[in-house]
Coordinates of C-alpha atoms in Angstrom, one line a residue:
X166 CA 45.0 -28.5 50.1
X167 CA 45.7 -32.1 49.7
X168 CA 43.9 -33.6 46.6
X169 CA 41.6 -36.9 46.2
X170 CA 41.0 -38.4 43.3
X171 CA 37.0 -37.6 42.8
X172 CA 36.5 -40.3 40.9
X173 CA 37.1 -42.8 43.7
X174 CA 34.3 -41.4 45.7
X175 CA 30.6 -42.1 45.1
X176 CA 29.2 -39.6 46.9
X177 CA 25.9 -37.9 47.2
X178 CA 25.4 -34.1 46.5
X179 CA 22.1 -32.3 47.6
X180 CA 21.3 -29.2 45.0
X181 CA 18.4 -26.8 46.5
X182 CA 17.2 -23.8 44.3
X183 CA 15.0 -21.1 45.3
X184 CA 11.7 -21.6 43.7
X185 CA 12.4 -19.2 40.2
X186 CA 12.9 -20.1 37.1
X187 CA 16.4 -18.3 36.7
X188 CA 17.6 -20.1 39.9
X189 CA 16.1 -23.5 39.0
X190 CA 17.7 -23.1 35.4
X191 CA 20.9 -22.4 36.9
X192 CA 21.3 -25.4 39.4
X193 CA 20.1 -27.6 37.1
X194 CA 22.8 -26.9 35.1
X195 CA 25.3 -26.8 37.9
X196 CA 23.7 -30.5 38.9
X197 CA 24.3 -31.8 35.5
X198 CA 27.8 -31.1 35.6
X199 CA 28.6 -32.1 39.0
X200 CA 27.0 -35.5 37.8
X201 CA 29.9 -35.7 34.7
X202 CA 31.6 -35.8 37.5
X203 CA 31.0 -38.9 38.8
X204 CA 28.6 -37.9 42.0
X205 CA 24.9 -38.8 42.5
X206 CA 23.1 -35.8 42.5
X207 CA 19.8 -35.3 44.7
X208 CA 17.9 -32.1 43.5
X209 CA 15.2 -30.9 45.8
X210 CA 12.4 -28.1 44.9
X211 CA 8.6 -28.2 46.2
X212 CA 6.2 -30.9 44.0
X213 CA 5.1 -28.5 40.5
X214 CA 8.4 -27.4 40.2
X215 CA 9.5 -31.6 40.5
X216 CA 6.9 -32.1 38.0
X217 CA 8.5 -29.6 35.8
X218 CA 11.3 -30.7 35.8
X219 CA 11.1 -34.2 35.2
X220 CA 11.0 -33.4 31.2
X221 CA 13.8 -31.5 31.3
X222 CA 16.6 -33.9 32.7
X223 CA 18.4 -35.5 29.8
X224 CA 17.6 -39.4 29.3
X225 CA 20.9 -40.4 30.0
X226 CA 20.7 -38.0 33.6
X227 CA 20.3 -40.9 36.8
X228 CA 19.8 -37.0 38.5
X229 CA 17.3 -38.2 41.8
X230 CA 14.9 -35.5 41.9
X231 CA 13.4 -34.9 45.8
X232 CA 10.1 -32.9 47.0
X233 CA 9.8 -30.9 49.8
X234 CA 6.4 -29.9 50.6
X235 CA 5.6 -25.6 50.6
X236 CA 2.8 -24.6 52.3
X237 CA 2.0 -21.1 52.6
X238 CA 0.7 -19.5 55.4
X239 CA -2.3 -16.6 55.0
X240 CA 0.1 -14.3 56.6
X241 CA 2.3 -14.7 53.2
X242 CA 0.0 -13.2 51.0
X243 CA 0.2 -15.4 48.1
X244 CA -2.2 -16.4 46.2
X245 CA -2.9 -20.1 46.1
X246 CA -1.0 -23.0 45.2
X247 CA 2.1 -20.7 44.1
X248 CA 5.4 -22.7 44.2
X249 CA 7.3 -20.6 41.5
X250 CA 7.8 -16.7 41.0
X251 CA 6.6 -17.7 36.9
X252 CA 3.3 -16.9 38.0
X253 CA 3.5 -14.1 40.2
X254 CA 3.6 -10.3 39.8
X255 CA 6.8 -8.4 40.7
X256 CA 5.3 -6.9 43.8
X257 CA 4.4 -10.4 45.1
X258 CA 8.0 -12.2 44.0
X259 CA 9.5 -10.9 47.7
X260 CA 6.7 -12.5 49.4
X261 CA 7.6 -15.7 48.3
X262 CA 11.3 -15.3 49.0
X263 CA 10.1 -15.1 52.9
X264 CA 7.8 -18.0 52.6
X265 CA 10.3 -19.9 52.0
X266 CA 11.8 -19.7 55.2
X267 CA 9.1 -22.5 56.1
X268 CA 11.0 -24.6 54.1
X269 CA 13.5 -25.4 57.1
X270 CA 12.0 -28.0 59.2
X271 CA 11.1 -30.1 55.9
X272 CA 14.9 -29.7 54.9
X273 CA 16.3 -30.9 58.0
X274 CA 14.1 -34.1 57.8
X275 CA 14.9 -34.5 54.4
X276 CA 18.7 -34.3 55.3
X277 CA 18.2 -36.9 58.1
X278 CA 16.0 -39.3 56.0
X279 CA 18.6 -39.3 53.1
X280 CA 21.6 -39.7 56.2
X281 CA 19.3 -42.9 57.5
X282 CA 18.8 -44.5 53.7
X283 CA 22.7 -44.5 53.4
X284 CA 22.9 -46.1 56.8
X285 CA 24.2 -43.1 58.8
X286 CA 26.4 -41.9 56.0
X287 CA 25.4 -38.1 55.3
X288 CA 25.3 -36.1 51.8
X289 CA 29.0 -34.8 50.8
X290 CA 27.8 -31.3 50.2
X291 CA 24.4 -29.2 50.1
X292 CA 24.3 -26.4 47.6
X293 CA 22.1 -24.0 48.7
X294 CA 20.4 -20.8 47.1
X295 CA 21.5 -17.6 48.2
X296 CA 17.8 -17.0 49.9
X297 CA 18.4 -20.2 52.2
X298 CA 21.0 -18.8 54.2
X299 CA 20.0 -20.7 57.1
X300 CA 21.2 -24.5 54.8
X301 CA 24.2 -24.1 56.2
X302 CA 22.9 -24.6 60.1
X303 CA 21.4 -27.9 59.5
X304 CA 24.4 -29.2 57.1
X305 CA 26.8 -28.7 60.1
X306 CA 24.1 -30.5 62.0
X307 CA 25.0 -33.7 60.1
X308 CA 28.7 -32.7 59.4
X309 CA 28.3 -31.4 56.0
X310 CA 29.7 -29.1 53.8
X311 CA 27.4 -26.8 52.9
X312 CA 28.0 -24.3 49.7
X313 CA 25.7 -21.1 48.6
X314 CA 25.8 -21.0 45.3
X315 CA 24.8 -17.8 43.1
X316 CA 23.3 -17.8 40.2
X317 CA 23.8 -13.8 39.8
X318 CA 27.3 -12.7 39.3
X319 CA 29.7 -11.7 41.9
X320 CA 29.9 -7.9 40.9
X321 CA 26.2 -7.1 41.0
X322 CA 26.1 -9.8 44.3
X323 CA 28.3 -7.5 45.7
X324 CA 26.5 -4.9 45.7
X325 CA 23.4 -6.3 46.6
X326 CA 24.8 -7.6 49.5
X327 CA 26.6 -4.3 50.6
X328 CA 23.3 -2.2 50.2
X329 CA 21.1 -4.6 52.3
X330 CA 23.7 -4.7 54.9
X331 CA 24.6 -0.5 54.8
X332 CA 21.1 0.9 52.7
X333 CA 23.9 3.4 52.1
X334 CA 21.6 5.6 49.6
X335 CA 19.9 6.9 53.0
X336 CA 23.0 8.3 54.1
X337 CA 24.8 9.7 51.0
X338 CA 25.5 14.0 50.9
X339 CA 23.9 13.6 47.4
X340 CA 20.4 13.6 47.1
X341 CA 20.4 11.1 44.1
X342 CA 24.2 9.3 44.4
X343 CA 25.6 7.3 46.5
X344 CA 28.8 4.6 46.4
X345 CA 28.6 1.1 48.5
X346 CA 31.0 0.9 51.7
X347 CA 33.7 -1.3 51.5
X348 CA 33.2 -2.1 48.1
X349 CA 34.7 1.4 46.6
X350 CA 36.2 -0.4 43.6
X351 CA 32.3 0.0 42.7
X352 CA 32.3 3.2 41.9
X353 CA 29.3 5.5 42.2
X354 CA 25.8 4.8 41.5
X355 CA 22.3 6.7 41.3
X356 CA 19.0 5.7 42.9
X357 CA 17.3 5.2 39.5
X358 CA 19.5 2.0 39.8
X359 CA 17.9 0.7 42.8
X360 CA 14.7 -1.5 42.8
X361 CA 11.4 -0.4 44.5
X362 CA 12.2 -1.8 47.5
X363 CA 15.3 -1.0 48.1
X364 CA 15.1 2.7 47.5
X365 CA 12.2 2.4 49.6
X366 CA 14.1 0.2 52.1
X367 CA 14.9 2.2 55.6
X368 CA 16.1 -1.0 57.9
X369 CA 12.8 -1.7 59.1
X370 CA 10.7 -3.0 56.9
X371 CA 9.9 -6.3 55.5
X372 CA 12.7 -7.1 52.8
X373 CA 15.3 -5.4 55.0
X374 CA 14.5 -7.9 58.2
X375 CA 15.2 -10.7 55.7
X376 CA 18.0 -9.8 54.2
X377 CA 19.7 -8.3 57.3
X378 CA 19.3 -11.7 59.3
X379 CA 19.8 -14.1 55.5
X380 CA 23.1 -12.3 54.5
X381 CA 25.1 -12.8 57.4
X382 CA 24.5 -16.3 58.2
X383 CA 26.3 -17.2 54.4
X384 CA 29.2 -16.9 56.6
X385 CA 28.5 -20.0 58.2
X386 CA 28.5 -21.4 54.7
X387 CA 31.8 -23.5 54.0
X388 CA 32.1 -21.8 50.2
X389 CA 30.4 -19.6 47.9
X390 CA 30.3 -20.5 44.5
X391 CA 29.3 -18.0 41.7
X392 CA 28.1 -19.3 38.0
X393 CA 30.9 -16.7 36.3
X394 CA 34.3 -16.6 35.3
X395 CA 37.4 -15.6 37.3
X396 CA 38.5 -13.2 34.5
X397 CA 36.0 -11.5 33.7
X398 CA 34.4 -11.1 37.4
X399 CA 37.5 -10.3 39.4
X400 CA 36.2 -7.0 41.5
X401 CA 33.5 -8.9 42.5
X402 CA 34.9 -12.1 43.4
X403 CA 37.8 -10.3 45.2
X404 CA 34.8 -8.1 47.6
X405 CA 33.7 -11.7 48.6
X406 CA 36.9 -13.1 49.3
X407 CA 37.7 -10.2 51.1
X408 CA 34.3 -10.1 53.3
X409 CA 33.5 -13.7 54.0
X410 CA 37.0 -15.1 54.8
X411 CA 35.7 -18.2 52.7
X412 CA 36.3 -20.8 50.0
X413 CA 35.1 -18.3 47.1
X414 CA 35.1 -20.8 43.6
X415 CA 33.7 -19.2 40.3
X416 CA 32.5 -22.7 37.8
X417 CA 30.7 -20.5 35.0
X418 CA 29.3 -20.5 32.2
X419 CA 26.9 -22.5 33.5
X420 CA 24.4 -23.1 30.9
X421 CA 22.0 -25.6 30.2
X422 CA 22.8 -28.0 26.9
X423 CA 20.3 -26.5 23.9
X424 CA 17.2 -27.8 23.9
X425 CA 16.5 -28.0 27.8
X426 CA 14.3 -25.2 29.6
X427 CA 13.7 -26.4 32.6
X428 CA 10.2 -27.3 32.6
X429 CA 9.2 -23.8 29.8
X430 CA 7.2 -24.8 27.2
X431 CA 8.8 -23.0 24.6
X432 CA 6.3 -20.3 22.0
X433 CA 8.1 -21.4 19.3
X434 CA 10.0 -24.4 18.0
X435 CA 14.0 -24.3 18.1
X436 CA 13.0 -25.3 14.7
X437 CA 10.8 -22.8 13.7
X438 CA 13.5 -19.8 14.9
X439 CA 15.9 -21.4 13.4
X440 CA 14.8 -21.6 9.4
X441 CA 13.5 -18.1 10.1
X442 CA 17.2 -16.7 11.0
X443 CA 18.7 -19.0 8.5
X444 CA 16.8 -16.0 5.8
X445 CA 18.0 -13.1 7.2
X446 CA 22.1 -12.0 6.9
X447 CA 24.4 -12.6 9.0
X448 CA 24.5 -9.9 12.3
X449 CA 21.5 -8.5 11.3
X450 CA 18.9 -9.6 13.9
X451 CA 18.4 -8.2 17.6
X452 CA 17.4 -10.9 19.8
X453 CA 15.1 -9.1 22.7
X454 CA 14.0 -11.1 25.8
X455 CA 13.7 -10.1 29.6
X456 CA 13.7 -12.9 31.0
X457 CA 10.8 -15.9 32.7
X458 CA 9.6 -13.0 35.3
X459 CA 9.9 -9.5 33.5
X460 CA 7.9 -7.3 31.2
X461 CA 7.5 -3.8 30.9
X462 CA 4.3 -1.2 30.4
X463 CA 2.0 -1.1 28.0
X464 CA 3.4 2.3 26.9
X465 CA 7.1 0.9 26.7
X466 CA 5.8 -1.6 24.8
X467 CA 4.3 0.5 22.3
X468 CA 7.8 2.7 22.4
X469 CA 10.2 -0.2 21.9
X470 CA 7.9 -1.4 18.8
X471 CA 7.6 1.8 16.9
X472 CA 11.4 2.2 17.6
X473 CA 11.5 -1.8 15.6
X474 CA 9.5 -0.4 12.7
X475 CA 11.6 3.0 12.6
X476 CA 15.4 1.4 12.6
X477 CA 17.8 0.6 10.0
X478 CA 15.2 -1.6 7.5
X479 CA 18.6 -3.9 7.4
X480 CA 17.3 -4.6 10.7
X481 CA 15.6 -7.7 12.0
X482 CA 14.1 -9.2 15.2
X483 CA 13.0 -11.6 17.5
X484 CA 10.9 -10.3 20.2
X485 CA 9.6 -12.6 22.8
X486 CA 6.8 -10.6 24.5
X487 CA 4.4 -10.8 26.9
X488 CA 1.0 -9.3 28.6
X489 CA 2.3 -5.7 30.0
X490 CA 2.7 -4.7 33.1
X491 CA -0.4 -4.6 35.0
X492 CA -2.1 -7.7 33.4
X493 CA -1.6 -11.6 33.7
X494 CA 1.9 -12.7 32.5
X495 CA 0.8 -15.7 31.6
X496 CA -2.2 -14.9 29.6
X497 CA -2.2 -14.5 25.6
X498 CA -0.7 -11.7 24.3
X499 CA -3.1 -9.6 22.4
X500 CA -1.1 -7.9 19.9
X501 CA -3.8 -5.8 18.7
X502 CA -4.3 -4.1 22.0
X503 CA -0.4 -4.2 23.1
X504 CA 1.2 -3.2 19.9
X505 CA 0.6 -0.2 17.5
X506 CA -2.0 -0.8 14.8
X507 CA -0.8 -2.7 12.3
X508 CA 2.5 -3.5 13.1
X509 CA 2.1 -7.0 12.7
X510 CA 0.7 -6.5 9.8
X511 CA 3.4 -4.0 8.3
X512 CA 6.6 -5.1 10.3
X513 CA 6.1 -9.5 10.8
X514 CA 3.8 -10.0 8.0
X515 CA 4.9 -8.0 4.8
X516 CA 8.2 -6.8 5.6
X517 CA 9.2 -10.6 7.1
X518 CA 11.2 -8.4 9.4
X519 CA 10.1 -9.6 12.0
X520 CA 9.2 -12.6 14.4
X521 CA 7.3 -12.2 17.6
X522 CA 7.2 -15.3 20.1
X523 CA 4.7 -15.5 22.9
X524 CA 6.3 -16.3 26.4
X525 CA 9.5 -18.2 26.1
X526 CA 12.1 -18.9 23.4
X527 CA 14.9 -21.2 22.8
X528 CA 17.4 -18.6 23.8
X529 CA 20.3 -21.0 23.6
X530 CA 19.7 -22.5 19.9
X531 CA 18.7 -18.1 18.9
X532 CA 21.8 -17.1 20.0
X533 CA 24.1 -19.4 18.4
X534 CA 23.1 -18.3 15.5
X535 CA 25.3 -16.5 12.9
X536 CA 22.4 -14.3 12.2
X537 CA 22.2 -13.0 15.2
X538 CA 24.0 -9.7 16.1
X539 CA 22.9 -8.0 19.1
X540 CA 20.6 -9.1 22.8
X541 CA 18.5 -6.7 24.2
X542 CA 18.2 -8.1 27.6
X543 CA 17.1 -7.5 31.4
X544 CA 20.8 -8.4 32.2
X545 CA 19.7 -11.2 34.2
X546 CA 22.4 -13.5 34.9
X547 CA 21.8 -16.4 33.2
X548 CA 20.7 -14.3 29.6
X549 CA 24.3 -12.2 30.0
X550 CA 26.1 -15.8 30.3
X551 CA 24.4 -16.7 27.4
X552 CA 24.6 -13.8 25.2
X553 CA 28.5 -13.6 26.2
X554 CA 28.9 -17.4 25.1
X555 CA 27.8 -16.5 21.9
X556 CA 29.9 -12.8 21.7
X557 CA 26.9 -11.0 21.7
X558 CA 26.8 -7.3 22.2
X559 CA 24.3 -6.2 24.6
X560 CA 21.5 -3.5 25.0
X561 CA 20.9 -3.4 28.8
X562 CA 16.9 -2.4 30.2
X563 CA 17.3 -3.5 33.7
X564 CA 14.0 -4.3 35.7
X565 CA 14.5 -5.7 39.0
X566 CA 16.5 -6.8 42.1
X567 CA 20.9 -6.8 40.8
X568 CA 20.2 -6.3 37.1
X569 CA 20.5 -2.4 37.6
X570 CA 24.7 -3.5 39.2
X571 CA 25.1 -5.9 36.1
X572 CA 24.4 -3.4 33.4
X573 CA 26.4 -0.9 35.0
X574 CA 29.1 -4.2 35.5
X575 CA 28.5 -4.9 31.8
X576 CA 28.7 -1.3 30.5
X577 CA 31.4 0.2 32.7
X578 CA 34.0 -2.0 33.4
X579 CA 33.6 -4.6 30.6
X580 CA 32.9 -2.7 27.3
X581 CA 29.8 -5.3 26.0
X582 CA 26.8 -3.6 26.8
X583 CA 25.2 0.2 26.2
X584 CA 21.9 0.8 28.6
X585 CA 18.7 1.4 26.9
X586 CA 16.6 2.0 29.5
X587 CA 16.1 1.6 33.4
X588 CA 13.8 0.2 35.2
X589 CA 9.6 -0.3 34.7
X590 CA 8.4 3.1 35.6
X591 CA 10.9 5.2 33.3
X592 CA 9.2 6.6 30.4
X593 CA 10.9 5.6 27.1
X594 CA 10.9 7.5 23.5
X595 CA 11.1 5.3 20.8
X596 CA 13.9 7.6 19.1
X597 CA 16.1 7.0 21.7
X598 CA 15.6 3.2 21.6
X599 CA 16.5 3.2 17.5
X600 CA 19.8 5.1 18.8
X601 CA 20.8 2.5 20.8
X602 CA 19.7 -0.4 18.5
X603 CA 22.0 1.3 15.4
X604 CA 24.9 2.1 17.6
X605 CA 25.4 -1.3 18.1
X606 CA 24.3 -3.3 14.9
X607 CA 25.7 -0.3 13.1
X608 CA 29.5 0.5 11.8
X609 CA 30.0 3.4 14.0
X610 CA 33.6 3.3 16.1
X611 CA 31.6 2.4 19.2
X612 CA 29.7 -0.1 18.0
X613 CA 33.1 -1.4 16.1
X614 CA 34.4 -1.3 19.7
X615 CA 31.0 -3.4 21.4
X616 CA 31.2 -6.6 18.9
X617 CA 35.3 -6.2 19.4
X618 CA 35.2 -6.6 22.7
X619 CA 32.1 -9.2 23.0
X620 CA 34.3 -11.1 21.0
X621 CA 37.3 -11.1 23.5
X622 CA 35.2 -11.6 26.0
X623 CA 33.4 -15.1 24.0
X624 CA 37.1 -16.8 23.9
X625 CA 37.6 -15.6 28.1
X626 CA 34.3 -17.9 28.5
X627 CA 34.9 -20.4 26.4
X628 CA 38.6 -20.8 27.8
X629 CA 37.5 -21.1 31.7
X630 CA 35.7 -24.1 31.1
X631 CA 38.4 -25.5 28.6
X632 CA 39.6 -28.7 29.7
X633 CA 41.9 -30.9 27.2
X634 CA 45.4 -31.3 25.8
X635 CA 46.8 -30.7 29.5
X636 CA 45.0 -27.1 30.0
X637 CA 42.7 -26.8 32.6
X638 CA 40.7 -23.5 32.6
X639 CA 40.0 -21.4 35.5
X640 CA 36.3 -22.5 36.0
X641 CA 37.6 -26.2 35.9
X642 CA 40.0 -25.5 38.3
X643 CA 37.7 -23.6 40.5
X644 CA 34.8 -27.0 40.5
X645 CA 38.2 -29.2 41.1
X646 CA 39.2 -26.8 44.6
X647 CA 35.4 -27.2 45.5
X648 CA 34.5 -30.6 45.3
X649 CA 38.2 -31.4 47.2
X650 CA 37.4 -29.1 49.9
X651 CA 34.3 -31.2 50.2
X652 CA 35.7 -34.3 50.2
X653 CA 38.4 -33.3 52.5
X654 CA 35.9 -31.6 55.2
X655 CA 33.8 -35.4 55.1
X656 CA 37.3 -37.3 55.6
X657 CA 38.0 -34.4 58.4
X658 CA 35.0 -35.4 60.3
X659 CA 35.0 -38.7 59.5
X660 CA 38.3 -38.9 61.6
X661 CA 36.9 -36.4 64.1
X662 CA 39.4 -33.8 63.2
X663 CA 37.0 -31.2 62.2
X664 CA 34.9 -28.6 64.0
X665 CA 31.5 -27.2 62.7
X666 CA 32.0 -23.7 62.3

């Protein structure tokens, strides 16, 4: 493909999330380095999470940030005013994702209005999340080159995409395995590692008829772009590639500079963590979040602290936490109720083993530190890029949606992680969690093997997005063949040679 120099373009770039804070997190992060680029970014989301957001662009970010009106319908079932999965239980989370098909005729105007500001001159690109399948119609509509853009990585994508489109679990000769088709290089997997709704999922009902009509229109998408790394994500990149016949560019890590959550009030200063970790030795703390819309039952709760209070007294903790499953997430977390008695007491107060954050933590600024020594984590996307930036080993207790295909990712073809637990409904024995926990901060073989290979896999990451002394890492590379493939498709069109697919 024929390059042009991106700096000689000032171009405008439309960025357009799904309303969640994982997704928001990520394109935000993907918007502030498309604008180091030289381009004028335009990020659109519905008004609170604009509101949000407007604390958490840097001061020296021109990033334009757009509304789009939500309005949801009775025939949604949400409850009022929602505009972000933050607030919403897990049952409900789906719900939203088909609201926000209404989105579509606000998009289109928005497209036209910003095409008539610029006198007739349309956006370069529109990166759209992989819920808004249906972008990519209404960029073609003004000639533009439309991108989905993932926020998940492409292995557990993969498979996401292959069991929506095949629900091969109803089908498998086992009872409780099953493998994906076309995507063999998989392996095999177990129904325990499918969400509720997809094990319950038979073609016809609700999340099926979404996916089954969303998935396939990403290939009228010009590219798909993936926040991981080439090396480390090959199988799953490769199944895309393969599937889609299209531009396929991974630009990760994509992570947001320290300091910025994208409009989450933090439970604790960065400050606060920080001279706490800077008392305890180095590798000796577990970090343990799940993520802005996970928590786990009252019962698992009460498991994973007693399994705190019974490990290694070498080691330490943060534990973000919030109200079980089955109450409001965003309430205050009554520790007296949630946790055994006395714990606090015992564990945080008189031990100082311990420090417990309510909601949301500075992930970034914990995990930096040299204290720091393992992340028990969800395996959401955007935690696993983190905790691998940092060489983290992982402990894996996936929840929801691809983070059962990430641990597995993680565990089985990559060496970082060991599962804990699976899933919200699985009943958990503290023993086995204090297992877990000393095989990796431990100096067993295996958990000599974990931090080995974490490490490996910290100078993979850091590499791809290396950019200096003449080397250009693959991620680089990747954001240089996408932006040129949208520059190319405008001067295409521009000169009538191209045809909207």
């Amino acid at each position: 493909m024929r390059s042009i120099k991106l700096t000689e373009r000032n171009e405008n770039i439309v960025i357009f999330p799904f309303m969640a804070q994982g997704h928001i997190i990520a394109f935000l992060g993907l918007a502030l380095q498309i604008e180091q680029r030289g381009y004028n970014v335009i990020f659109v989301n519905t008004p609170i999470n604009i509101k949000k957001l407007q604390q958490s662009l840097p001061p020296t970010s021109s990033i334009r940030l757009l509304e789009i009106p939500f309005n949801s319908s009775d025939d949604d079932d949400l409850p009022p005013g929602v505009e972000n999965t933050d607030v919403l239980p897990p049952n409900l989370i789906f719900n939203l994702i088909k609201a926000s098909v209404s989105l579509k005729p606000s998009f289109r105007q928005l497209i036209s209005n910003l095409t008539t500001d610029c006198g007739g001159d349309p956006p370069l690109c529109i990166v759209a999340d992989i819920f808004f399948g249906w972008s990519a119609e209404i960029a073609h509509e003004f000639g533009v080159f439309h991108s989905i853009f993932s926020c998940s990585g492409a292995f557990s994508l993969a498979c996401y995409y292959s069991l929506w489109m095949n629900l091969p679990h109803l089908s498998s000769d086992s009872a409780a395995e099953f493998s994906f088709p076309n995507f063999p290089e998989s392996g095999r997997f177990h129904t325990t590692q499918l969400a509720a709704n997809m094990l319950v999922a038979d073609g016809n009902d609700p999340p099926s008829v979404f996916h089954r009509k969303n998935l396939p229109a990403w290939s009228n998408s010009d590219g798909l772009l993936f926040n991981s790394v080439e090396e480390l994500d090959m199988i799953g990149l490769a199944y895309f590639r393969r599937k889609l016949g299209r531009l396929v560019c991974p630009l990760g890590p994509i992570l947001l500079p320290p300091g910025k959550r994208a409009g989450k009030s933090a439970g604790i200063a960065a400050e606060g963590c920080i001279e706490w970790l800077c008392t305890k030795p180095e590798n000796s703390v577990v970090y343990i979040s799940f993520g802005s819309n996970n928590t786990i039952l009252a019962s698992q709760m009460m498991q994973l602290a007693k399994a705190l209070e019974e490990v290694n007294k070498n080691t330490n903790f943060i534990w973000v936490v919030r109200p079980p499953l089955g109450f409001d997430i965003t309430a205050e977390f009554r520790a007296e109720e949630w946790l055994p008695e006395g714990f606090v007491e015992r564990v945080v107060d008189d031990q100082k083993r311990g420090l417990i954050v309510a909601q949301w933590a500075p992930e970034g600024e914990i995990l930096s530190h040299k204290s720091i020594g393992s992340f028990l984590t969800q395996c959401g996307w955007n935690s696993v890029l983190e905790g691998l930036s940092h060489g983290m080993p992982l402990m894996g207790w996936p929840m929801a949606v691809e983070q059962f295909f990430s641990t597995k990712f993680l565990a089985e073809e990559i060496g970082v992680c060991v599962e804990v637990a699976r899933g919200f409904n699985v009943e958990v024995r503290h023993q086995d969690i204090v297992e877990k926990i000393e095989l990796v901060m431990g100096q067993s073989e295996q958990g000599k093997e974990l931090r080995r290979k974490a490490g490996e896999i910290k100078e993979m990451v850091e590499d791809a997005i290396r950019d200096q002394d003449g080397f250009k890492g693959s991620s680089v590379k990747a954001m240089d063949q996408f932006l040129n493939a949208a520059l190319l498709m405008k001067e295409k069109t521009k000169n009538g040679l191209h045809t909207a697919k």
